[in-house]
mmCIF file of C-alpha atoms in Angstrom:
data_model
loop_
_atom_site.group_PDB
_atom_site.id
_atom_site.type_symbol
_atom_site.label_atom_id
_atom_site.label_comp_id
_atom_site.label_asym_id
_atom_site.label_seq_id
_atom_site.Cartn_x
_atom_site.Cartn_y
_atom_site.Cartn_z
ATOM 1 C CA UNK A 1 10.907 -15.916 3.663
ATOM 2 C CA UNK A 2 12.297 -13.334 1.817
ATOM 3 C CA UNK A 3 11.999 -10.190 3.318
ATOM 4 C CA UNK A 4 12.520 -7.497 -0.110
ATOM 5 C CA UNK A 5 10.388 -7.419 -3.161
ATOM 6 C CA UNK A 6 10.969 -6.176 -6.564
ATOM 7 C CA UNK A 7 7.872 -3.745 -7.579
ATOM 8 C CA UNK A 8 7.529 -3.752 -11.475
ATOM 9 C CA UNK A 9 10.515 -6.154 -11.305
ATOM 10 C CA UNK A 10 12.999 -3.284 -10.064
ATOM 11 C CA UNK A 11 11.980 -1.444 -7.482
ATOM 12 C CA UNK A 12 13.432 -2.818 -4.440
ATOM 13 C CA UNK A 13 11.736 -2.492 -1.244
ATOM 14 C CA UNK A 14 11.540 -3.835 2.433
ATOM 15 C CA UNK A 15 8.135 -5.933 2.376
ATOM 16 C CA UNK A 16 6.718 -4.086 5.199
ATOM 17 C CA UNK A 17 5.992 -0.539 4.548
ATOM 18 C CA UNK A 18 4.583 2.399 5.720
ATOM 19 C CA UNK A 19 1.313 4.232 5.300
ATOM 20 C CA UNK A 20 1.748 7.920 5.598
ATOM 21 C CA UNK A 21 -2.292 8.464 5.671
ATOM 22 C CA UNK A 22 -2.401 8.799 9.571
ATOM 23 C CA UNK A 23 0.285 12.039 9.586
ATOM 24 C CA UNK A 24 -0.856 15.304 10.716
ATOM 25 C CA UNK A 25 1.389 18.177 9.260
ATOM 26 C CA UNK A 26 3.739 17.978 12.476
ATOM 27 C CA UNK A 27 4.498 14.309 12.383
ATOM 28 C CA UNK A 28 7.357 14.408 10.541
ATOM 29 C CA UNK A 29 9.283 12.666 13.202
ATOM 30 C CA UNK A 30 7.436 9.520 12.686
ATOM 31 C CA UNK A 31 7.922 8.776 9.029
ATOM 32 C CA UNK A 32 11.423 9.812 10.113
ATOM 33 C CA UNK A 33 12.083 7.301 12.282
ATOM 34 C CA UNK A 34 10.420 4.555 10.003
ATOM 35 C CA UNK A 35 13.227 5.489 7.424
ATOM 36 C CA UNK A 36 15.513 5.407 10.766
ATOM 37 C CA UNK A 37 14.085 1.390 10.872
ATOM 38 C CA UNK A 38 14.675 0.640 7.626
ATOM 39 C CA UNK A 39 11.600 1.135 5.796
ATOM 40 C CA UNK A 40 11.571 1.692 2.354
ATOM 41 C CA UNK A 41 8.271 1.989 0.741
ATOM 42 C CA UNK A 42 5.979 4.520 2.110
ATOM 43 C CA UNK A 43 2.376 5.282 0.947
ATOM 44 C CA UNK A 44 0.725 8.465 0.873
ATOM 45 C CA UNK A 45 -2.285 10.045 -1.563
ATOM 46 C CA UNK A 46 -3.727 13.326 -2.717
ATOM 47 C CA UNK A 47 -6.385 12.563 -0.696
ATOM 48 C CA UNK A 48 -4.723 12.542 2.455
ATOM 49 C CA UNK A 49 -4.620 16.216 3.496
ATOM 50 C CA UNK A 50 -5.644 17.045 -0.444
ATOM 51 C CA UNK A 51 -1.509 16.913 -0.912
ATOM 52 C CA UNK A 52 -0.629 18.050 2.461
ATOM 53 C CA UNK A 53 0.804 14.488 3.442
ATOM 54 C CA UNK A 54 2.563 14.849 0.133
ATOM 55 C CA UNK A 55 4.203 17.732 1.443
ATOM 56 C CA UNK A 56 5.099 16.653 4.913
ATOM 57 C CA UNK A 57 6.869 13.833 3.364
ATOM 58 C CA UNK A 58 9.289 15.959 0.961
ATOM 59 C CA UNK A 59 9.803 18.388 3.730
ATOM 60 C CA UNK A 60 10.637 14.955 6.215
ATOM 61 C CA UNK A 61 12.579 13.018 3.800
ATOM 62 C CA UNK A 62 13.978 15.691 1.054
ATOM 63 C CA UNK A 63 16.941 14.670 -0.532
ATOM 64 C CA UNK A 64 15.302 11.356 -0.618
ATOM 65 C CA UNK A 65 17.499 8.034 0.041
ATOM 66 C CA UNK A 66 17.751 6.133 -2.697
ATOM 67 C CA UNK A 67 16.472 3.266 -1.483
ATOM 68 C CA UNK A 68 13.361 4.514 -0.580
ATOM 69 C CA UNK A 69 10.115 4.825 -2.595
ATOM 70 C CA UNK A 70 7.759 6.691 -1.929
ATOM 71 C CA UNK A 71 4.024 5.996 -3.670
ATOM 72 C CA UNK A 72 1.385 7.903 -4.229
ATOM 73 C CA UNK A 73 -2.203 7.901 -5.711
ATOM 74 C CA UNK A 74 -4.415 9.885 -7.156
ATOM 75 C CA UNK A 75 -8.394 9.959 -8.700
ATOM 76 C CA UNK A 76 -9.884 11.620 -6.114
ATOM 77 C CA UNK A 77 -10.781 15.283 -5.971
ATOM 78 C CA UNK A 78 -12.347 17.263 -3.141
ATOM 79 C CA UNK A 79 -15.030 17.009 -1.392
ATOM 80 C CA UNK A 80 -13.965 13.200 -1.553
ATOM 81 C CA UNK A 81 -15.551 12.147 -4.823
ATOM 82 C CA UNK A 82 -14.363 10.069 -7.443
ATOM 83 C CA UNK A 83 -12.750 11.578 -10.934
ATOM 84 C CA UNK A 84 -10.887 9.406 -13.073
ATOM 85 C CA UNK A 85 -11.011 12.156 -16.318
ATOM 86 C CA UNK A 86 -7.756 12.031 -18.112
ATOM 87 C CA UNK A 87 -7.026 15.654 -17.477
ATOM 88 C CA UNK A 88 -7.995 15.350 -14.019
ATOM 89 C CA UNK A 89 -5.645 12.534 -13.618
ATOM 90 C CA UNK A 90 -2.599 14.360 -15.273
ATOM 91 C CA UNK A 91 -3.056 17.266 -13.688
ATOM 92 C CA UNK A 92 -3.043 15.967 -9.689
ATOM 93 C CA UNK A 93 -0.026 13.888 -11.742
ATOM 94 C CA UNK A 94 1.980 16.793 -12.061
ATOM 95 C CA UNK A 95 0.796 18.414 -8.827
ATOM 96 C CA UNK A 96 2.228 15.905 -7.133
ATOM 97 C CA UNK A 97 5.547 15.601 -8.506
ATOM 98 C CA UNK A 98 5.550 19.896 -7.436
ATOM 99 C CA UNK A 99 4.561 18.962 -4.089
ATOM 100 C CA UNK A 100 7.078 15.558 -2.870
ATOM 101 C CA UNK A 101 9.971 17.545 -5.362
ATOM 102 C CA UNK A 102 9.960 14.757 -7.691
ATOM 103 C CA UNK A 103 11.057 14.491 -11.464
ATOM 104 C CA UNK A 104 9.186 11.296 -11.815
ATOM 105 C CA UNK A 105 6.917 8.465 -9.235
ATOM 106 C CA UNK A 106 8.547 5.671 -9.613
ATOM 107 C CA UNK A 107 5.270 4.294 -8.713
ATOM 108 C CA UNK A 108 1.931 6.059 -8.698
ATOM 109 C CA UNK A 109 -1.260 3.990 -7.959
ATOM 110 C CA UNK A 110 -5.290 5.139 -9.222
ATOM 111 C CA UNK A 111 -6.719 5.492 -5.921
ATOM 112 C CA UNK A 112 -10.033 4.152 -6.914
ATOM 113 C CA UNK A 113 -11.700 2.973 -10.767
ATOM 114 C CA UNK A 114 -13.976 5.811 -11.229
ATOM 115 C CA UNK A 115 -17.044 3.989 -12.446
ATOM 116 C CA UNK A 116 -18.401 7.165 -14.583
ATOM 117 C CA UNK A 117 -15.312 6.902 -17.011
ATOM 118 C CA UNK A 118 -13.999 4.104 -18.719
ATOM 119 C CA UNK A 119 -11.127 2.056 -17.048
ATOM 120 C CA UNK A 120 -9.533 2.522 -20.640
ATOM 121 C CA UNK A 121 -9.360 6.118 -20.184
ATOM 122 C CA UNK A 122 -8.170 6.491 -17.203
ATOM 123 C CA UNK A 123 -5.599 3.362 -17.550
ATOM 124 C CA UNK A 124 -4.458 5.199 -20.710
ATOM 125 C CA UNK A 125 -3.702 8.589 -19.589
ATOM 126 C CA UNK A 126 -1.490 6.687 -16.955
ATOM 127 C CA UNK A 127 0.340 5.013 -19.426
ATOM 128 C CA UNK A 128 0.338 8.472 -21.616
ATOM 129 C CA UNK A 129 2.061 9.891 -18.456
ATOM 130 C CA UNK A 130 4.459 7.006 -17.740
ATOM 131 C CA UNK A 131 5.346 7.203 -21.535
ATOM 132 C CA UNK A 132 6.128 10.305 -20.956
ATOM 133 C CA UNK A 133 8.694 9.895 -18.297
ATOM 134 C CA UNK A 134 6.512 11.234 -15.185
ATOM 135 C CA UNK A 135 5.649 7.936 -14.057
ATOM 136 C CA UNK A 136 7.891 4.906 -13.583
ATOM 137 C CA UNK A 137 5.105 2.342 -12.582
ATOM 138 C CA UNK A 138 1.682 2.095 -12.350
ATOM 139 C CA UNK A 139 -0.218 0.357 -9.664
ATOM 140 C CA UNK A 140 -4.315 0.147 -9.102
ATOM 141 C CA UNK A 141 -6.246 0.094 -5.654
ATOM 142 C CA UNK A 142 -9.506 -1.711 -5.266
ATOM 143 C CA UNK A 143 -9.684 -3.671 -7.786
ATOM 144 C CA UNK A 144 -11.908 -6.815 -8.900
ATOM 145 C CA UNK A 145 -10.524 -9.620 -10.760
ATOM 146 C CA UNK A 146 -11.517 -8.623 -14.221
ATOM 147 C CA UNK A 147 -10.580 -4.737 -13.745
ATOM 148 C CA UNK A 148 -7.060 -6.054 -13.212
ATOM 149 C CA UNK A 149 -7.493 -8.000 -16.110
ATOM 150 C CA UNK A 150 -8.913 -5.383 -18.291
ATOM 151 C CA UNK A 151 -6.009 -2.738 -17.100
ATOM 152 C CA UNK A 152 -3.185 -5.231 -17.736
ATOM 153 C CA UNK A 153 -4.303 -5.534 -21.235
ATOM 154 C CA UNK A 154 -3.652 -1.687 -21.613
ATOM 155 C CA UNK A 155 -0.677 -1.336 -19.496
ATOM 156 C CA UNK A 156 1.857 -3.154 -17.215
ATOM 157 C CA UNK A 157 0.350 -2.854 -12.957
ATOM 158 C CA UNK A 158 2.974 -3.296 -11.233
ATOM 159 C CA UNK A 159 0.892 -3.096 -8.068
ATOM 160 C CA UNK A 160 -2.361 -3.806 -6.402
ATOM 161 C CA UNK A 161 -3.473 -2.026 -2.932
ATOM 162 C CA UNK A 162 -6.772 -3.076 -1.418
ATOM 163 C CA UNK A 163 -7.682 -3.896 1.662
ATOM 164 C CA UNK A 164 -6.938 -6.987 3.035
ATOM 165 C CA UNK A 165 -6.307 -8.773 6.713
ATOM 166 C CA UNK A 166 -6.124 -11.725 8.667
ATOM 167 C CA UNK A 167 -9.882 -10.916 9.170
ATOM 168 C CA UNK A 168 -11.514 -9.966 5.868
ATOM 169 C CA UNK A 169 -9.920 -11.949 3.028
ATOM 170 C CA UNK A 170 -12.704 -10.336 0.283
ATOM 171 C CA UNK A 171 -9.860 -9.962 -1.756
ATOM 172 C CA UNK A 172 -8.388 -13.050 -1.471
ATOM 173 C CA UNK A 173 -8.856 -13.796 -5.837
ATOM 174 C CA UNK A 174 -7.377 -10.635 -6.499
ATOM 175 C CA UNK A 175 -4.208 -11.509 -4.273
ATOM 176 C CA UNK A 176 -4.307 -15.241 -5.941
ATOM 177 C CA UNK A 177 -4.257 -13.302 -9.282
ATOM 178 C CA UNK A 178 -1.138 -10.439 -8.238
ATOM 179 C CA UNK A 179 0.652 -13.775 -6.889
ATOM 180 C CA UNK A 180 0.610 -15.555 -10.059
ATOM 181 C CA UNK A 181 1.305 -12.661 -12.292
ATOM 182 C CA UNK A 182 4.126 -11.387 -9.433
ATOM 183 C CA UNK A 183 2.056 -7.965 -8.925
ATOM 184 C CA UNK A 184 2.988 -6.568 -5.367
ATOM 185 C CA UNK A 185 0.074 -6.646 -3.361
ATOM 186 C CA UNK A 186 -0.265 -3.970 -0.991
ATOM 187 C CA UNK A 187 -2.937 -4.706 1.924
ATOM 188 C CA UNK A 188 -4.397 -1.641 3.072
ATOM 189 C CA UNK A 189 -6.037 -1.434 6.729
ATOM 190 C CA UNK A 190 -3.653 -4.567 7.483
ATOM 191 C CA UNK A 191 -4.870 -5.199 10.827
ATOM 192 C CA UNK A 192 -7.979 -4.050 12.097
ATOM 193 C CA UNK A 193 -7.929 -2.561 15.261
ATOM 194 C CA UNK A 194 -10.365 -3.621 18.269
ATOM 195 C CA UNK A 195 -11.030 -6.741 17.110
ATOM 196 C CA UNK A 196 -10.036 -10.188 18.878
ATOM 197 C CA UNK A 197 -9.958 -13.755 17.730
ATOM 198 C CA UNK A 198 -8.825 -16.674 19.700
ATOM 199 C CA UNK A 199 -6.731 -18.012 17.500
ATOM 200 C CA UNK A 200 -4.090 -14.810 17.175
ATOM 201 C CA UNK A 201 -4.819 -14.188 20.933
ATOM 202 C CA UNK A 202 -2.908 -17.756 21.470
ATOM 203 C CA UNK A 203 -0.463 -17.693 18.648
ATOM 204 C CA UNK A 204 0.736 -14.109 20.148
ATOM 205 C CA UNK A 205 1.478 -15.523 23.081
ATOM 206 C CA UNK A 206 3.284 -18.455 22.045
ATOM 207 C CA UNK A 207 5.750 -15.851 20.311
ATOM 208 C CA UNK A 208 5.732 -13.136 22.819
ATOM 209 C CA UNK A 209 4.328 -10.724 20.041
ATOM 210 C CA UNK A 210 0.864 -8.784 20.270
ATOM 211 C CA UNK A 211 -1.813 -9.841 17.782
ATOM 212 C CA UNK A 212 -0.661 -6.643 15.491
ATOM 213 C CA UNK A 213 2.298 -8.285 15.448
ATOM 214 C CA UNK A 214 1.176 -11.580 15.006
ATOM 215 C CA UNK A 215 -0.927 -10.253 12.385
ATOM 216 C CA UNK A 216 1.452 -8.738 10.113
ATOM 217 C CA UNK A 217 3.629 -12.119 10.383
ATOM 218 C CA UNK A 218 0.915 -14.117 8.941
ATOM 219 C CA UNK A 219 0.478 -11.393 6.434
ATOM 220 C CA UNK A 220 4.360 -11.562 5.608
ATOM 221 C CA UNK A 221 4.305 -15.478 5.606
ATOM 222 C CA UNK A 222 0.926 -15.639 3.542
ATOM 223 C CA UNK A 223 2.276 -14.637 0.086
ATOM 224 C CA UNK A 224 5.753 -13.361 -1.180
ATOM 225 C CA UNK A 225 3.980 -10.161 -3.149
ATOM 226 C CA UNK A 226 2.701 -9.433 -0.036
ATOM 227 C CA UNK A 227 3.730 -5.565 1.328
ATOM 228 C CA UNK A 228 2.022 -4.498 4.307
ATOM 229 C CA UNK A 229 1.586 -0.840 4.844
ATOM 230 C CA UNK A 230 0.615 -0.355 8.618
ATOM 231 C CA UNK A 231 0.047 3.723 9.936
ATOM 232 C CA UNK A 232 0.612 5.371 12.859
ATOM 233 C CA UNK A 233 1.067 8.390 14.330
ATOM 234 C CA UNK A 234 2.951 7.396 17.245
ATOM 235 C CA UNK A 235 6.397 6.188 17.462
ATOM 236 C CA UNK A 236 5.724 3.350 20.007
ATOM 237 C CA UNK A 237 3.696 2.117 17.466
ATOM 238 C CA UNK A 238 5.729 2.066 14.646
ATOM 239 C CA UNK A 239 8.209 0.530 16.056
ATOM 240 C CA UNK A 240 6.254 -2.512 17.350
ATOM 241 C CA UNK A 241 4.874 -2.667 13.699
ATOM 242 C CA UNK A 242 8.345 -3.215 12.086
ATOM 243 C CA UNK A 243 9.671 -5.244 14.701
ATOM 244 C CA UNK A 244 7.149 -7.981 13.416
ATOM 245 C CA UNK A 245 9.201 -8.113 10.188
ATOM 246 C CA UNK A 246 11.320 -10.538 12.658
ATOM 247 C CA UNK A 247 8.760 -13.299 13.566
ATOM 248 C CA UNK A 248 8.943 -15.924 12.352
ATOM 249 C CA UNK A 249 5.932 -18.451 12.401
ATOM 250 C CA UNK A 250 5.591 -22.380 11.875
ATOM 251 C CA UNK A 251 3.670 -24.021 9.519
ATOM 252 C CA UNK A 252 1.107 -24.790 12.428
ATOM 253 C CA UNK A 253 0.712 -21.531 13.457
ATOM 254 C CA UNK A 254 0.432 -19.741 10.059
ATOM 255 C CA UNK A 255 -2.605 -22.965 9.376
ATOM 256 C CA UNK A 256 -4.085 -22.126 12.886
ATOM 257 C CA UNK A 257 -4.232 -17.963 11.922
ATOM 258 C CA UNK A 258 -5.380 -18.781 8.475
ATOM 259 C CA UNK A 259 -8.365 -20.460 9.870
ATOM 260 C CA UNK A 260 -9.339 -17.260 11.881
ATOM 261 C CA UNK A 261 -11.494 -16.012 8.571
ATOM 262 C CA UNK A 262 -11.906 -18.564 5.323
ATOM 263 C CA UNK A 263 -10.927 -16.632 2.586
ATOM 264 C CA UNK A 264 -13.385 -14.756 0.377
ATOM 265 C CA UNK A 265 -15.426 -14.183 3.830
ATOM 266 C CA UNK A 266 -15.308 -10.518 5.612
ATOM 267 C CA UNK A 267 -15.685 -9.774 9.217
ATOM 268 C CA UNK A 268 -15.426 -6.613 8.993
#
């Protein structure tokens, strides 16, 4: 199993990320000490703090590595509603390059398809942007099958992040569809919390992992474009999280988890 991916064909990244979305302004020390563990891709949004998670990360991580990316999204706008407009869209755009110091995202993902504007629009003034040098890739979250579809026929996606576990496989098309086209698929909510299945109960303790763990090792084994993006707030955490990038599970055990939820089905 190959553990980096290529986003967009040249963005190199760990597969197993980070999602900044759980910070609070003084947990700096935390995405820290993912970088510390080798993490590479971190995920944050506007809508996370309205750009204050933006900011904690360029005051954590400012100078950035090189090696690490670090994603954003935008198409939201406060109180928490959609807005795909076009000038709504370039201006959080160029907000958020102020606010993480950057001259360009490498990769900057529409949060959500705002149903009240045309995907076209708001797939174009992306691509307007990226033309423009202030984007390097684009990626989409929450996306059907024939949005992706209808986006890729306006510009490259170099990425797809909805949500996705061993438990609800809803999305399970849309992953079959990044996989074939080599999209990155980035699960978000990649385990749920509080909820127990027989099946990764056993398999956890035939590895000596928890079922988080064992959870984000079926992930890892269940497609290549698959990049988990766990969050925490707590070190402890985080570090059990990456330290399932190292399991390593048979071909029994991967059939045994995948029969925990048939795919297309939710348990959420």
């Amino acid at each position: 199993m190959d553990d980096e991916f290529r986003i967009g064909g040249e963005l190199r990244v760990r597969r197993l990320g980070f999602g900044a979305m759980h910070l609070s302004p003084t947990d700096g020390d935390v995405v820290r000490r993912a970088v510390e563990l080798g993490v590479t891709l971190i995920d944050t949004a506007y809508l996370y703090g309205w750009g204050a998670n933006e900011e904690l990360l360029a005051r954590t991580l400012w100078p950035y590595r090189k090696e690490v990316l670090v994603t954003t999204k935008v198409g939201v706008a406060r109180p928490g509603r959609l807005d795909g407009r076009p000038e709504v869209l370039r201006a959080q755009v160029h907000a958020a390059l102020t606010r993480l110091r950057m001259g360009r995202l490498d990769l900057l993902q529409l949060h959500r398809i705002d149903p009240e504007v045309p995907l076209a629009d708001q797939v174009g003034a992306l691509k307007d942007l990226r033309d423009q040098g202030k984007i390097g890739h684009i990626g989409l979250s929450e996306v059907t099958v024939d949005q992706l579809a209808e986006a890729r026929g306006i510009v490259e996606v170099a990425s797809v992040q909805n949500r996705y576990n061993l438990l609800d496989r809803e999305h399970e098309q849309v992953l079959a569809a990044c996989e074939a086209a080599g999209i990155a698929f980035l699960p978000w909510r990649p385990v749920l919390p509080g909820v127990t299945d027989s099946a990764v109960g056993e398999v956890a303790t035939e590895i000596g992992a928890t079922p988080a763990q064992t959870s984000l090792a079926w992930l890892l084994a269940r497609s290549p474009v698959m990049l988990p993006i766990p969050g925490t707030a707590k070190i402890t955490h985080l570090e059990e999280n990456i330290a399932a990038g190292a399991l390593r599970l048979t071909r029994a055990q991967r059939d045994r988890l995948g029969s925990a939820a048939r795919p297309g089905e939710s348990l959420r």
